[in-house]
PDB file of C-alpha atoms in Angstrom:
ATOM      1  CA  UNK O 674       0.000   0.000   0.000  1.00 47.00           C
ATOM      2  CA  UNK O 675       1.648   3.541  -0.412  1.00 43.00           C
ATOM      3  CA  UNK O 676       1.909   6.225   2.080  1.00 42.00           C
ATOM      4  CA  UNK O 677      -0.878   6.667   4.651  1.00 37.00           C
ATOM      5  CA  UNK O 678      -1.031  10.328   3.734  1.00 42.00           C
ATOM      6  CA  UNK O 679      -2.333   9.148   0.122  1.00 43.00           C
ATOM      7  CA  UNK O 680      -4.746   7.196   1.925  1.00 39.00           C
ATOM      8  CA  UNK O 681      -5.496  10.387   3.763  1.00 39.00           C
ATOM      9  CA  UNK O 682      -5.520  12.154   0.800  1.00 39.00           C
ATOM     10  CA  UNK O 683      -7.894  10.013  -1.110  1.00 39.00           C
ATOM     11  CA  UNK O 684     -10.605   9.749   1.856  1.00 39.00           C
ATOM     12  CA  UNK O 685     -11.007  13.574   1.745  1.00 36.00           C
ATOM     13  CA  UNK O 686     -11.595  13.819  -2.107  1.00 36.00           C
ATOM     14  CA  UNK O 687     -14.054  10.604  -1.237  1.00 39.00           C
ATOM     15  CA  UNK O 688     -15.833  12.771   1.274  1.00 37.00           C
ATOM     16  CA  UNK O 689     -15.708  15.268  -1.371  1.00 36.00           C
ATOM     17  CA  UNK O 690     -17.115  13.245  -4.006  1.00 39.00           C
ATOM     18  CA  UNK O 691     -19.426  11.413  -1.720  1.00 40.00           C
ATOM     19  CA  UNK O 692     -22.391  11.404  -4.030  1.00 38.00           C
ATOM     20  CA  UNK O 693     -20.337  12.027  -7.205  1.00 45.00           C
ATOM     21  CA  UNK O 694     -21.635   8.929  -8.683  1.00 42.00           C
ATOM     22  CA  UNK O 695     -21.875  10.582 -12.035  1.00 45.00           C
ATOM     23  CA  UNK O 696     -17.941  12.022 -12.020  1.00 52.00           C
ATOM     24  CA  UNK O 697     -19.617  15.712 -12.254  1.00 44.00           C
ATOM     25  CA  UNK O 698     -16.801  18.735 -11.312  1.00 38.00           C
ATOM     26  CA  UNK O 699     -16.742  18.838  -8.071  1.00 38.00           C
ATOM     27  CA  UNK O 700     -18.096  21.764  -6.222  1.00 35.00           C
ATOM     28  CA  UNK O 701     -21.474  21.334  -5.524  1.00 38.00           C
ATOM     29  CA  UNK O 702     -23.522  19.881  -2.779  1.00 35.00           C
ATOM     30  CA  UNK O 703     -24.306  16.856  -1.805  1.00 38.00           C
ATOM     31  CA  UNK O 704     -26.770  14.406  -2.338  1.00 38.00           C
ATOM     32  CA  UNK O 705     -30.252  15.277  -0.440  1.00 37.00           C
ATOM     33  CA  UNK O 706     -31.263  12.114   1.135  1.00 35.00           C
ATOM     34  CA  UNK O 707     -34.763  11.802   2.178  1.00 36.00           C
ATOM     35  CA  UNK O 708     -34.953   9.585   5.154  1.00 31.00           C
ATOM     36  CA  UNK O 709     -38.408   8.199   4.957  1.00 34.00           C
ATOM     37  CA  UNK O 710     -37.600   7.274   1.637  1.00 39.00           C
ATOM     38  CA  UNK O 711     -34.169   5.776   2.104  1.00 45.00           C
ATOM     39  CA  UNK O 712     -34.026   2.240   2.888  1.00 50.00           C
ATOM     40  CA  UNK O 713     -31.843  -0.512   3.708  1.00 48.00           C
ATOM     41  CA  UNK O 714     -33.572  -3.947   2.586  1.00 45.00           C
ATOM     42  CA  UNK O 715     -35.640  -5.541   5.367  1.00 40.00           C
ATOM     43  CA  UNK O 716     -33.631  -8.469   7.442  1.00 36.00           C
ATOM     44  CA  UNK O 717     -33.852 -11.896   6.881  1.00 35.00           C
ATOM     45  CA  UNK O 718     -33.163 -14.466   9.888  1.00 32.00           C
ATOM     46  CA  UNK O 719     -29.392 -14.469  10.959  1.00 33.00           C
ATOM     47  CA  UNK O 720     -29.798 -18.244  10.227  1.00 32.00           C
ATOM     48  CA  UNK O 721     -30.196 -17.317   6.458  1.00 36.00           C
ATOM     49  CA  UNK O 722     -27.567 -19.028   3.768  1.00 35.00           C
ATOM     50  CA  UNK O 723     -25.522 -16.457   2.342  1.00 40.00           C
ATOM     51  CA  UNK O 724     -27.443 -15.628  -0.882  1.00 39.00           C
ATOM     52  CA  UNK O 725     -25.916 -16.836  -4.166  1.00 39.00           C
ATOM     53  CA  UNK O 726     -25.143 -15.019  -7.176  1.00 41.00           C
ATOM     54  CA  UNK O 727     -26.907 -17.225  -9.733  1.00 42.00           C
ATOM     55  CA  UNK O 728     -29.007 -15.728 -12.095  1.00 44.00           C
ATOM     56  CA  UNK O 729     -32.831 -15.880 -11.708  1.00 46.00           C
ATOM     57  CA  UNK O 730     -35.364 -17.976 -13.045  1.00 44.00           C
ATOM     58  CA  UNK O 731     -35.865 -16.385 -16.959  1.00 47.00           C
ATOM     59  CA  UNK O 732     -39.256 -15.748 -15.627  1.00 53.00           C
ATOM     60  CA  UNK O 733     -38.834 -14.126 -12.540  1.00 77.00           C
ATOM     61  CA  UNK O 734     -39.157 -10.001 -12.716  1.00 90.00           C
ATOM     62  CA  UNK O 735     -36.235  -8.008 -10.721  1.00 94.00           C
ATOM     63  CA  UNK O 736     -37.786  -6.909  -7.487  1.00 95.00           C
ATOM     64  CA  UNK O 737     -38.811  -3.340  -6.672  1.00 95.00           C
ATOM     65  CA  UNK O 738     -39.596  -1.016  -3.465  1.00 95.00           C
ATOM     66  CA  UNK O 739     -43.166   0.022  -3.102  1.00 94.00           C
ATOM     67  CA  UNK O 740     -43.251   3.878  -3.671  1.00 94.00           C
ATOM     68  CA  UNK O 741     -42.410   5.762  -0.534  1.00 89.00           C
ATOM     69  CA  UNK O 742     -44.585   8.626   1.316  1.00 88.00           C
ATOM     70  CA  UNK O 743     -46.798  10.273  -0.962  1.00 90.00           C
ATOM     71  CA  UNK O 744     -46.298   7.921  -3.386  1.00 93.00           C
ATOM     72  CA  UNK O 745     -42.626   9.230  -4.287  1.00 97.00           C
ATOM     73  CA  UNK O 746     -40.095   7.349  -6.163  1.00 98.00           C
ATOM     74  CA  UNK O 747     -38.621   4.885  -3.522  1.00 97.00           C
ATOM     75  CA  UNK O 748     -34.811   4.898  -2.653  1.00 97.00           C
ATOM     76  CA  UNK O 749     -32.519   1.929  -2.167  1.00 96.00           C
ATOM     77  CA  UNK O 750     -29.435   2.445  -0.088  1.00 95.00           C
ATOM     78  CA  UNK O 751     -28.274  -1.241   0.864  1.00 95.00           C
ATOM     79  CA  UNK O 752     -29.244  -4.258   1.530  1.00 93.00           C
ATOM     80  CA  UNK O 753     -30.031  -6.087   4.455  1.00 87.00           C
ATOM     81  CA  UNK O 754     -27.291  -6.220   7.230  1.00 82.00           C
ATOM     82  CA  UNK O 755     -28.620  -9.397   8.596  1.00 84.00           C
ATOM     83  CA  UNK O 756     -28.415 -11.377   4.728  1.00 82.00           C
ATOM     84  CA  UNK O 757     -25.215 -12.662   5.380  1.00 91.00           C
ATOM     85  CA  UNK O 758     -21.456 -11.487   3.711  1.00 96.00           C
ATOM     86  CA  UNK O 759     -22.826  -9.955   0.662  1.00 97.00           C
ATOM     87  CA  UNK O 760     -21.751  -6.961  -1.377  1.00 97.00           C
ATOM     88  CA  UNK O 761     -22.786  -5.311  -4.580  1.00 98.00           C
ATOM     89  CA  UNK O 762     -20.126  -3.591  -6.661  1.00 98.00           C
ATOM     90  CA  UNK O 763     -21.769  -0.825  -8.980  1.00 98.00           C
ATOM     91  CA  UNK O 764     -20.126   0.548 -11.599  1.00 98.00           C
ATOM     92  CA  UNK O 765     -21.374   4.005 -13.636  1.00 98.00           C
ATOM     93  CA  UNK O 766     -20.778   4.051 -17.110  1.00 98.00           C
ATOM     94  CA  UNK O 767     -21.041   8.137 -17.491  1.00 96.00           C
ATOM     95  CA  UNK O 768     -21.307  10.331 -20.556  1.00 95.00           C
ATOM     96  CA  UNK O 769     -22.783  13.572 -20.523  1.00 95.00           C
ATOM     97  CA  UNK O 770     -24.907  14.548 -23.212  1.00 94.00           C
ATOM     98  CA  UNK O 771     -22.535  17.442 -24.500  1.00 94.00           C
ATOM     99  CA  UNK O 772     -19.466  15.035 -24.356  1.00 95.00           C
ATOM    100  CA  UNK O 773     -19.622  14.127 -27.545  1.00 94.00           C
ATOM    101  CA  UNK O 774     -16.625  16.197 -29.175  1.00 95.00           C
ATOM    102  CA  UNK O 775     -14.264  15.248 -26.374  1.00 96.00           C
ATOM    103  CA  UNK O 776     -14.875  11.203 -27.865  1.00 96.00           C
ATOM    104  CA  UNK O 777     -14.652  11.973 -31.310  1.00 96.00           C
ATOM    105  CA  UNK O 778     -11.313  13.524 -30.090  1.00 96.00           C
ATOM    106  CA  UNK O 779      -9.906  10.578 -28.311  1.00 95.00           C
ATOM    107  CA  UNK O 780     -11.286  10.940 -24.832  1.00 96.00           C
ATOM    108  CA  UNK O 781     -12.196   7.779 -23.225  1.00 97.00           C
ATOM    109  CA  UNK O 782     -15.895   7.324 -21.577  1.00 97.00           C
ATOM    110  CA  UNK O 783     -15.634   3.545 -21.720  1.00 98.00           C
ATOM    111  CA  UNK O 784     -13.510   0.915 -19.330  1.00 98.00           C
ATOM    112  CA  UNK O 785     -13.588  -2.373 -21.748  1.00 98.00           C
ATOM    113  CA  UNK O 786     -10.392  -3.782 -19.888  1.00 98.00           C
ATOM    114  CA  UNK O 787     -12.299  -3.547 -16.536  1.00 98.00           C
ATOM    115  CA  UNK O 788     -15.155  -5.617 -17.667  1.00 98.00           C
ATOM    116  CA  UNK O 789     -12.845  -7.903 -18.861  1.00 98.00           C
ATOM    117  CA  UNK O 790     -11.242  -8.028 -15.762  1.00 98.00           C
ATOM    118  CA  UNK O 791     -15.231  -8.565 -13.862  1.00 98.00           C
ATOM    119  CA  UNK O 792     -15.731 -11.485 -16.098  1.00 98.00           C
ATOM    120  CA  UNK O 793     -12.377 -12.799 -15.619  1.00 98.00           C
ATOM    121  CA  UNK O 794     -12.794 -12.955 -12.383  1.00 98.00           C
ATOM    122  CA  UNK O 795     -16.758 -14.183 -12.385  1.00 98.00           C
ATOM    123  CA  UNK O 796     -18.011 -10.513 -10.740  1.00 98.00           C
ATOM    124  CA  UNK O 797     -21.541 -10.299 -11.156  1.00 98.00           C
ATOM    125  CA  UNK O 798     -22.191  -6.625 -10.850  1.00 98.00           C
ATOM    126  CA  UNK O 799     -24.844  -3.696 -11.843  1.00 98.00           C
ATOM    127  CA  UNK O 800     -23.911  -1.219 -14.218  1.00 98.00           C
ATOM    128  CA  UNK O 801     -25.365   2.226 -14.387  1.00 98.00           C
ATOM    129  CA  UNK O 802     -25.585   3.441 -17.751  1.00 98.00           C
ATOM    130  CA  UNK O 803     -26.550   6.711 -19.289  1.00 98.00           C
ATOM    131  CA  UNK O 804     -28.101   6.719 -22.741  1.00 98.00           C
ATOM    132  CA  UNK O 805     -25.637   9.086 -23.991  1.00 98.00           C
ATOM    133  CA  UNK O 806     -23.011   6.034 -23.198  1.00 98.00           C
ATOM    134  CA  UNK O 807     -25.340   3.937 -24.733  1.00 98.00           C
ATOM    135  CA  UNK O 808     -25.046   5.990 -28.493  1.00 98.00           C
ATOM    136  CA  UNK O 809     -21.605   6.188 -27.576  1.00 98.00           C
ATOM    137  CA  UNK O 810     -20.621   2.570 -27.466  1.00 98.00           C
ATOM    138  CA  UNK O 811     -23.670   0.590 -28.486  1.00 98.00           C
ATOM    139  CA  UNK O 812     -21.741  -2.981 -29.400  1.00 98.00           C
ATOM    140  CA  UNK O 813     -20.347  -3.085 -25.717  1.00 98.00           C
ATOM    141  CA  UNK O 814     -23.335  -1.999 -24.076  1.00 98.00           C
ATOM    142  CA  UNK O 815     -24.914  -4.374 -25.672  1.00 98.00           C
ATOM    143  CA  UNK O 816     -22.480  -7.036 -25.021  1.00 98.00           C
ATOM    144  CA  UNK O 817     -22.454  -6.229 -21.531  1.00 98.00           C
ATOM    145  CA  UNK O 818     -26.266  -6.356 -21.536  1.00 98.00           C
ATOM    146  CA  UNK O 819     -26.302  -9.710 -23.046  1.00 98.00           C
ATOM    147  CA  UNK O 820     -23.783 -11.202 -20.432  1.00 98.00           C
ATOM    148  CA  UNK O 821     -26.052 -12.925 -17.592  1.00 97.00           C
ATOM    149  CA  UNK O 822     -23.139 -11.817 -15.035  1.00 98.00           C
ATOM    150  CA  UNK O 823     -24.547  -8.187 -15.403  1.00 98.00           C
ATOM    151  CA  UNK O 824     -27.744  -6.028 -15.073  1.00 98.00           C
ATOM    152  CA  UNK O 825     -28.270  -2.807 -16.729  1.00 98.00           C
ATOM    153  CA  UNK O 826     -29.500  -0.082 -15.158  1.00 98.00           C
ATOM    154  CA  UNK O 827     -30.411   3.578 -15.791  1.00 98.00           C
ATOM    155  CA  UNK O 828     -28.181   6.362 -14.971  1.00 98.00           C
ATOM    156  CA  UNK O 829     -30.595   9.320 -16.768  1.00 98.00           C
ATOM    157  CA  UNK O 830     -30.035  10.072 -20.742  1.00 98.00           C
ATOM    158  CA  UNK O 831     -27.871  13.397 -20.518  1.00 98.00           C
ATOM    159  CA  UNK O 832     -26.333  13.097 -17.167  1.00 98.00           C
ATOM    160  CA  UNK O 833     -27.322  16.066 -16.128  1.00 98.00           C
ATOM    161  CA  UNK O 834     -28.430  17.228 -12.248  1.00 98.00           C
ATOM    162  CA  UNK O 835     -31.476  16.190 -11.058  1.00 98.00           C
ATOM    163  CA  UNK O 836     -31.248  18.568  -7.906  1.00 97.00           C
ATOM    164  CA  UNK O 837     -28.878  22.177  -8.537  1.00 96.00           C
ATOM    165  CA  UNK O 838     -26.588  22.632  -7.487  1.00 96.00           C
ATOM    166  CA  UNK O 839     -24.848  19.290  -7.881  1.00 97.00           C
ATOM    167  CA  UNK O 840     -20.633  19.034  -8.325  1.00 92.00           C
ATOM    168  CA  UNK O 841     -21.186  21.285 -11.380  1.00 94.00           C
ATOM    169  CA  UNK O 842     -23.121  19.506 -13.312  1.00 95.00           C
ATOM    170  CA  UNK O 843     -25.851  21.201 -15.619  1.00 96.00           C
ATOM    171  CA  UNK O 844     -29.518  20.783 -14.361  1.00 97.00           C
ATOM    172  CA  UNK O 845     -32.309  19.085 -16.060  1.00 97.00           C
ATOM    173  CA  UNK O 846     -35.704  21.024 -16.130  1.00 95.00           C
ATOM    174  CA  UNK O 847     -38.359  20.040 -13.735  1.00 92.00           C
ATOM    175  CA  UNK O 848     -40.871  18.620 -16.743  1.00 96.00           C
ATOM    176  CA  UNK O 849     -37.746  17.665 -18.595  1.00 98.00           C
ATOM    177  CA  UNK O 850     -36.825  14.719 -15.779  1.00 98.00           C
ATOM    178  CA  UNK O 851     -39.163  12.007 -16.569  1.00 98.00           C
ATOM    179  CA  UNK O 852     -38.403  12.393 -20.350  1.00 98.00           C
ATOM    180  CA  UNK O 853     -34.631  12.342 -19.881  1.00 98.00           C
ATOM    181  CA  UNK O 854     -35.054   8.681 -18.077  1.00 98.00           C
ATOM    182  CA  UNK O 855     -37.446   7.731 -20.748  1.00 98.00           C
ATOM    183  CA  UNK O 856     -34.876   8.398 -23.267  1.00 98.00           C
ATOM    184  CA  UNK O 857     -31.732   6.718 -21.783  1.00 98.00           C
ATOM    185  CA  UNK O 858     -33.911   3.330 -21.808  1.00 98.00           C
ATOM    186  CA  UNK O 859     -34.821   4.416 -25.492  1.00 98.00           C
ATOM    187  CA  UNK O 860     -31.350   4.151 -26.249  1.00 98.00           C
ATOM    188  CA  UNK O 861     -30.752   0.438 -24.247  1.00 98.00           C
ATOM    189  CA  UNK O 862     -33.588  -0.714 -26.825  1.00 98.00           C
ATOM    190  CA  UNK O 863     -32.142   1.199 -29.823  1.00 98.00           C
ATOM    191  CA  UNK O 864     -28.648  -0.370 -29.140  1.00 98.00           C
ATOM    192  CA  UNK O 865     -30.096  -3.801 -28.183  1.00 98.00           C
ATOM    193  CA  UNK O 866     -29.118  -3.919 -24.663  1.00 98.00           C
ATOM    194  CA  UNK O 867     -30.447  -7.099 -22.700  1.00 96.00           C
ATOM    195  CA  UNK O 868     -31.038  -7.371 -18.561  1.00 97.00           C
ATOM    196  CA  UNK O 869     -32.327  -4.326 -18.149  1.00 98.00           C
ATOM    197  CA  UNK O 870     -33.673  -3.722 -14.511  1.00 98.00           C
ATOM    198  CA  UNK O 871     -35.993  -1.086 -13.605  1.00 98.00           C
ATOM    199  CA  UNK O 872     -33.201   0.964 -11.215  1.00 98.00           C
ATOM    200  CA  UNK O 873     -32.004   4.261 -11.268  1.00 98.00           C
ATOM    201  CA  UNK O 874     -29.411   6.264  -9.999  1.00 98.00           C
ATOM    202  CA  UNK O 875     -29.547   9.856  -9.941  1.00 98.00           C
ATOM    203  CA  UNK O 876     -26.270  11.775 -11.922  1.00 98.00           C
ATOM    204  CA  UNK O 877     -24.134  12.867  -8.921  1.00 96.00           C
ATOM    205  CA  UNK O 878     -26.585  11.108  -6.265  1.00 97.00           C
ATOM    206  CA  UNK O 879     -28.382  14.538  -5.932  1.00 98.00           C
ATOM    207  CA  UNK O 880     -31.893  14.539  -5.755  1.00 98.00           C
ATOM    208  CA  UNK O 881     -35.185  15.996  -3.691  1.00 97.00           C
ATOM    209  CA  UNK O 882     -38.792  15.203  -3.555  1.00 97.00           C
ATOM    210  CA  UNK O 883     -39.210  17.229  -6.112  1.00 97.00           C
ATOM    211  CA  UNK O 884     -37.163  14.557  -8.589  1.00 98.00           C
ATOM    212  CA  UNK O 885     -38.611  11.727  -6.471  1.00 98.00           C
ATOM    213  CA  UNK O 886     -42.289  13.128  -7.557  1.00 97.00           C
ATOM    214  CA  UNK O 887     -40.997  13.917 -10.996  1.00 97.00           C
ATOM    215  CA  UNK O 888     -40.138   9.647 -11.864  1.00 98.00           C
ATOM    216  CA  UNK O 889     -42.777   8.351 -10.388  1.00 97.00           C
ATOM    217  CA  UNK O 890     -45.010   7.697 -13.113  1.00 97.00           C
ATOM    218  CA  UNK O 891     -41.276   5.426 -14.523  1.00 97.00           C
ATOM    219  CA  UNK O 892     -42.107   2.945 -11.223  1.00 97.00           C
ATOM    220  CA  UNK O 893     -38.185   2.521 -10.946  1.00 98.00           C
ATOM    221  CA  UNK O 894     -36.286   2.442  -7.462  1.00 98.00           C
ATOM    222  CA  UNK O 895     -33.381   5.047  -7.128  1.00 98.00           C
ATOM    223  CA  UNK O 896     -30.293   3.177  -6.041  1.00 98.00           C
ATOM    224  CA  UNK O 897     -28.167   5.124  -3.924  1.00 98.00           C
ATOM    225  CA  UNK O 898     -25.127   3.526  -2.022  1.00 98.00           C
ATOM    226  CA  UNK O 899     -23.728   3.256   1.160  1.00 97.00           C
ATOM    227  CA  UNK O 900     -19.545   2.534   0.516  1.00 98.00           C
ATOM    228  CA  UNK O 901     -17.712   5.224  -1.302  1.00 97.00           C
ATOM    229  CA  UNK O 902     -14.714   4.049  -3.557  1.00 98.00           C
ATOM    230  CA  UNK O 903     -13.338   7.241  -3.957  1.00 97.00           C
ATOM    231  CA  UNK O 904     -12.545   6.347  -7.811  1.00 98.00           C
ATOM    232  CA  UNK O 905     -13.190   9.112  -9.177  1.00 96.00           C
ATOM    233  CA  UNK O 906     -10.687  11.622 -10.191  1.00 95.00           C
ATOM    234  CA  UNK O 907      -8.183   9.370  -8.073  1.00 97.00           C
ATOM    235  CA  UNK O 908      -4.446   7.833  -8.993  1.00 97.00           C
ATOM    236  CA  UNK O 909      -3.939   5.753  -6.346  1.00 98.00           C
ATOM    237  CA  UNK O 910      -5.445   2.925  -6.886  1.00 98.00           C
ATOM    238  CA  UNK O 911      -4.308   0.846  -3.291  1.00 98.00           C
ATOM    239  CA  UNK O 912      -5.979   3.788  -1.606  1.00 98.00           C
ATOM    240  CA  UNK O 913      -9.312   3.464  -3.714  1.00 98.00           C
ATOM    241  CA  UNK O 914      -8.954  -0.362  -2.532  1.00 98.00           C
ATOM    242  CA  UNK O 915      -8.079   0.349   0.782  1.00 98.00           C
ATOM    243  CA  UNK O 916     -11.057   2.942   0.874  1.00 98.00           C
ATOM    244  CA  UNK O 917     -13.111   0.224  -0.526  1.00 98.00           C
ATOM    245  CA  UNK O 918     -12.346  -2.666   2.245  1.00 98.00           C
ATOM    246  CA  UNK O 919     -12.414  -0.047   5.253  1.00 98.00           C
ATOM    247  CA  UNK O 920     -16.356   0.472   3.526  1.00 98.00           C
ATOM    248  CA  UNK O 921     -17.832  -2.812   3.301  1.00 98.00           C
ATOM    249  CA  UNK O 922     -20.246  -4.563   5.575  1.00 96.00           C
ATOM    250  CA  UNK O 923     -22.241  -7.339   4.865  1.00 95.00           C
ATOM    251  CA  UNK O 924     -25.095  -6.519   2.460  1.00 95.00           C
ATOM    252  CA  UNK O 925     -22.978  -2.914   0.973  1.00 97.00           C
ATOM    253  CA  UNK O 926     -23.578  -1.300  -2.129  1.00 98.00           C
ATOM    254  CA  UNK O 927     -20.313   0.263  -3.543  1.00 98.00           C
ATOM    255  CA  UNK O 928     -20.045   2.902  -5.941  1.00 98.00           C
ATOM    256  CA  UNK O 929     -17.637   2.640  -8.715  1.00 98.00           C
ATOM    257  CA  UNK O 930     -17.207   3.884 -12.379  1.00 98.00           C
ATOM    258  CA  UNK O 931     -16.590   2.349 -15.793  1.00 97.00           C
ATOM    259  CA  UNK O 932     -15.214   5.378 -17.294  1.00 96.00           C
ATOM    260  CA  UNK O 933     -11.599   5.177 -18.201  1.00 96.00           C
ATOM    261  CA  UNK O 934     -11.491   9.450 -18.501  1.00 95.00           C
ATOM    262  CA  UNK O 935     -12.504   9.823 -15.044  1.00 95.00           C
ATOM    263  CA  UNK O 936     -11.722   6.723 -12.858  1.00 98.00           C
ATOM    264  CA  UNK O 937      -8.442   6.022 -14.659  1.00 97.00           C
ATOM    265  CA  UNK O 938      -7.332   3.144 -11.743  1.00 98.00           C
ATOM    266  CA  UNK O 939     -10.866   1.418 -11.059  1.00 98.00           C
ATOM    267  CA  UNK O 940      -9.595  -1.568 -12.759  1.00 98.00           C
ATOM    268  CA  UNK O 941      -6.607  -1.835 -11.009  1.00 98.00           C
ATOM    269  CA  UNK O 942      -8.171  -1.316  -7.562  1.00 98.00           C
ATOM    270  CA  UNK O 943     -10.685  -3.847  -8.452  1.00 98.00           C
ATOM    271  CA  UNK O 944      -8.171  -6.500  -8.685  1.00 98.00           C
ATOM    272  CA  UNK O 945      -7.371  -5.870  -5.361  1.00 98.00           C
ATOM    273  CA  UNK O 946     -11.044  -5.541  -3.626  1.00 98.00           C
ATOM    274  CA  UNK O 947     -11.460  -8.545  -4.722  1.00 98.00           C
ATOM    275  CA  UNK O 948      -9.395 -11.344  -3.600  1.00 98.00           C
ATOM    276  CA  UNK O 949      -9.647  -9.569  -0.411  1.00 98.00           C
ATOM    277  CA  UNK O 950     -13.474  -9.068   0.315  1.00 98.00           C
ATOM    278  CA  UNK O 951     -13.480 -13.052  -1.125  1.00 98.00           C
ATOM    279  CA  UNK O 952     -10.527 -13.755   1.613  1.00 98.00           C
ATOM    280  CA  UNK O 953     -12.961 -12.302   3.858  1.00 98.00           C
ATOM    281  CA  UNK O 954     -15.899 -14.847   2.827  1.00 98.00           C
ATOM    282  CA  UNK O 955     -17.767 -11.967   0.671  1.00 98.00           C
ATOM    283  CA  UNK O 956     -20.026 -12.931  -1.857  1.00 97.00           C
ATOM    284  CA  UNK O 957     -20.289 -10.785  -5.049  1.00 98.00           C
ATOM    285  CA  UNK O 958     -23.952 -10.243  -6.093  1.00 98.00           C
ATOM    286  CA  UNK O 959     -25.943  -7.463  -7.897  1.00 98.00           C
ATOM    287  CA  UNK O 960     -28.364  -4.766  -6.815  1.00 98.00           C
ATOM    288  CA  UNK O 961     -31.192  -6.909  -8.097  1.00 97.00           C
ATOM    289  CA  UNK O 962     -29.841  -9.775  -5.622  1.00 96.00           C
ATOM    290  CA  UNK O 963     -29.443  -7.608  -2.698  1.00 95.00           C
ATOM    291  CA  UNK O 964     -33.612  -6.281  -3.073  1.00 93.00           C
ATOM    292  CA  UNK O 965     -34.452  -9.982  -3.077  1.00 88.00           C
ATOM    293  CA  UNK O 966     -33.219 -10.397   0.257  1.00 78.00           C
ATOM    294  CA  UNK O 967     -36.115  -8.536   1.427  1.00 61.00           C
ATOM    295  CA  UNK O 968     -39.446 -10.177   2.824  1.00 47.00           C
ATOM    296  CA  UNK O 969     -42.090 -10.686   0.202  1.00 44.00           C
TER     297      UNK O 969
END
């Protein structure tokens, strides 16, 4: 591991970033979590199994939260602490809408080495995609949509704020919210993407009642987290893994990125996490897994 002041280091920009799940400029302020509407999953018994990551049943639909107070979007934050030594690593595949000349110049919105590295080492894991990643790269999101080891989620269309102000990001319009999620999963279909769930995660983790209020006609469940990697931005990868392990309890969601521009050492942190969190009799799962460990 290097220096414990790079460790230091990286936990403050983490703290910075802490809901920069969408790698906006940071700046802003953070995420607005409603508490009635934040949940962890519901416990099982402590005599539980630990839950498996096989892939459901081709019938069965991926589980949802009912709506929250006043019928607002509902908002996943982990699951259950009592489900045994499980762990869901999410990754956000970001592209803002207005991105598009810094690709056609070179820059780098995808990570295809680091789902390599996932399937190498048999990762299931939920990846939270915006639309405009989705134009951007349509034969590997759909590859990665047609892999059973991954679910497909939606990270908004443009990227933009849901909630101002929001690490710098630009805002979406009140009446322009709903449309923007519409059109990300718009561009899953027009790109052929498989394993679609019916998640969302809001760009930069910002959000309000008023967004909540805004999706709720979509009947998706935000997905929030509760571990902060710290990726974004960083160079020190042992510290991102280091921030990582200090994070994780049994039934954590993490909060990664796919987006070789902005979270330049993901992959290599990754192939730290996890041997480790495996050493430590963690089981890998996705988001969809971790909702299922909740009572019917």
């Amino acid at each position: 591991m290097n220096s414990v002041r790079n460790l230091t280091a990286l936990t403050v920009l983490g703290t910075v970033l802490g809901g920069l799940a969408g790698c906006g400029s940071p700046g802003g302020s953070p995420a607005a979590e409603r508490t009635p509407v934040v949940a962890d999953a519901p416990s099982q018994t402590a005599s539980a199994p630990p839950l498996v990551s096989a892939p459901p049943a081709a019938t069965e639909q991926p589980p949802t939260m009912t709506p929250g107070p006043d019928g607002l979007t509902p908002v996943f934050m982990r699951g259950a602490k009592t489900a045994g030594k499980v762990v869901a690593l999410t990754f956000d595949a970001d592209m803002t809408a207005d991105e598009g000349p810094r690709a056609a110049a070179g820059e780098h919105f995808d990570n295809p080495g680091l789902i390599a590295l996932l399937r190498r080492l048999k990762v299931p894991a939920t990846v939270f995609m915006t639309g405009r990643w989705a134009d951007e790269y349509p034969t590997q999101a759909r590859s990665i949509g047609a892999d059973p080891l991954f679910e497909i989620a939606n990270h908004s269309y443009s990227h933009y704020a849901f909630k101002s102000p929001c690490y710098g990001l630009p805002t979406v319009a009140k009446g322009e919210m709903r449309g923007d999620v519409e059109r990300a999963f718009a561009a899953f279909r027009k790109a052929g993407v498989r394993n679609v769930v019916p998640y969302f995660r809001f760009p930069g983790g910002c959000y309000d009642d008023a967004a909540l209020r805004a999706l709720a006609p979509e009947k998706v469940t935000a997905v929030q987290w509760d571990v902060v990697s710290g990726d974004a931005f960083a160079t020190d990868a042992d510290a991102v893994a280091q921030q990582v392990l200090n994070g994780v309890k049994p039934g954590s969601v993490v909060v990664m990125h796919c987006t070789r521009s902005a979270a330049p050492v993901t992959d290599e942190a990754v192939r730290q996490v996890v041997p480790e969190l495996r050493k430590r009799g963690y089981h890998f799962v996705k988001v969809s897994d971790l909702m299922r460990t909740r009572p019917a």
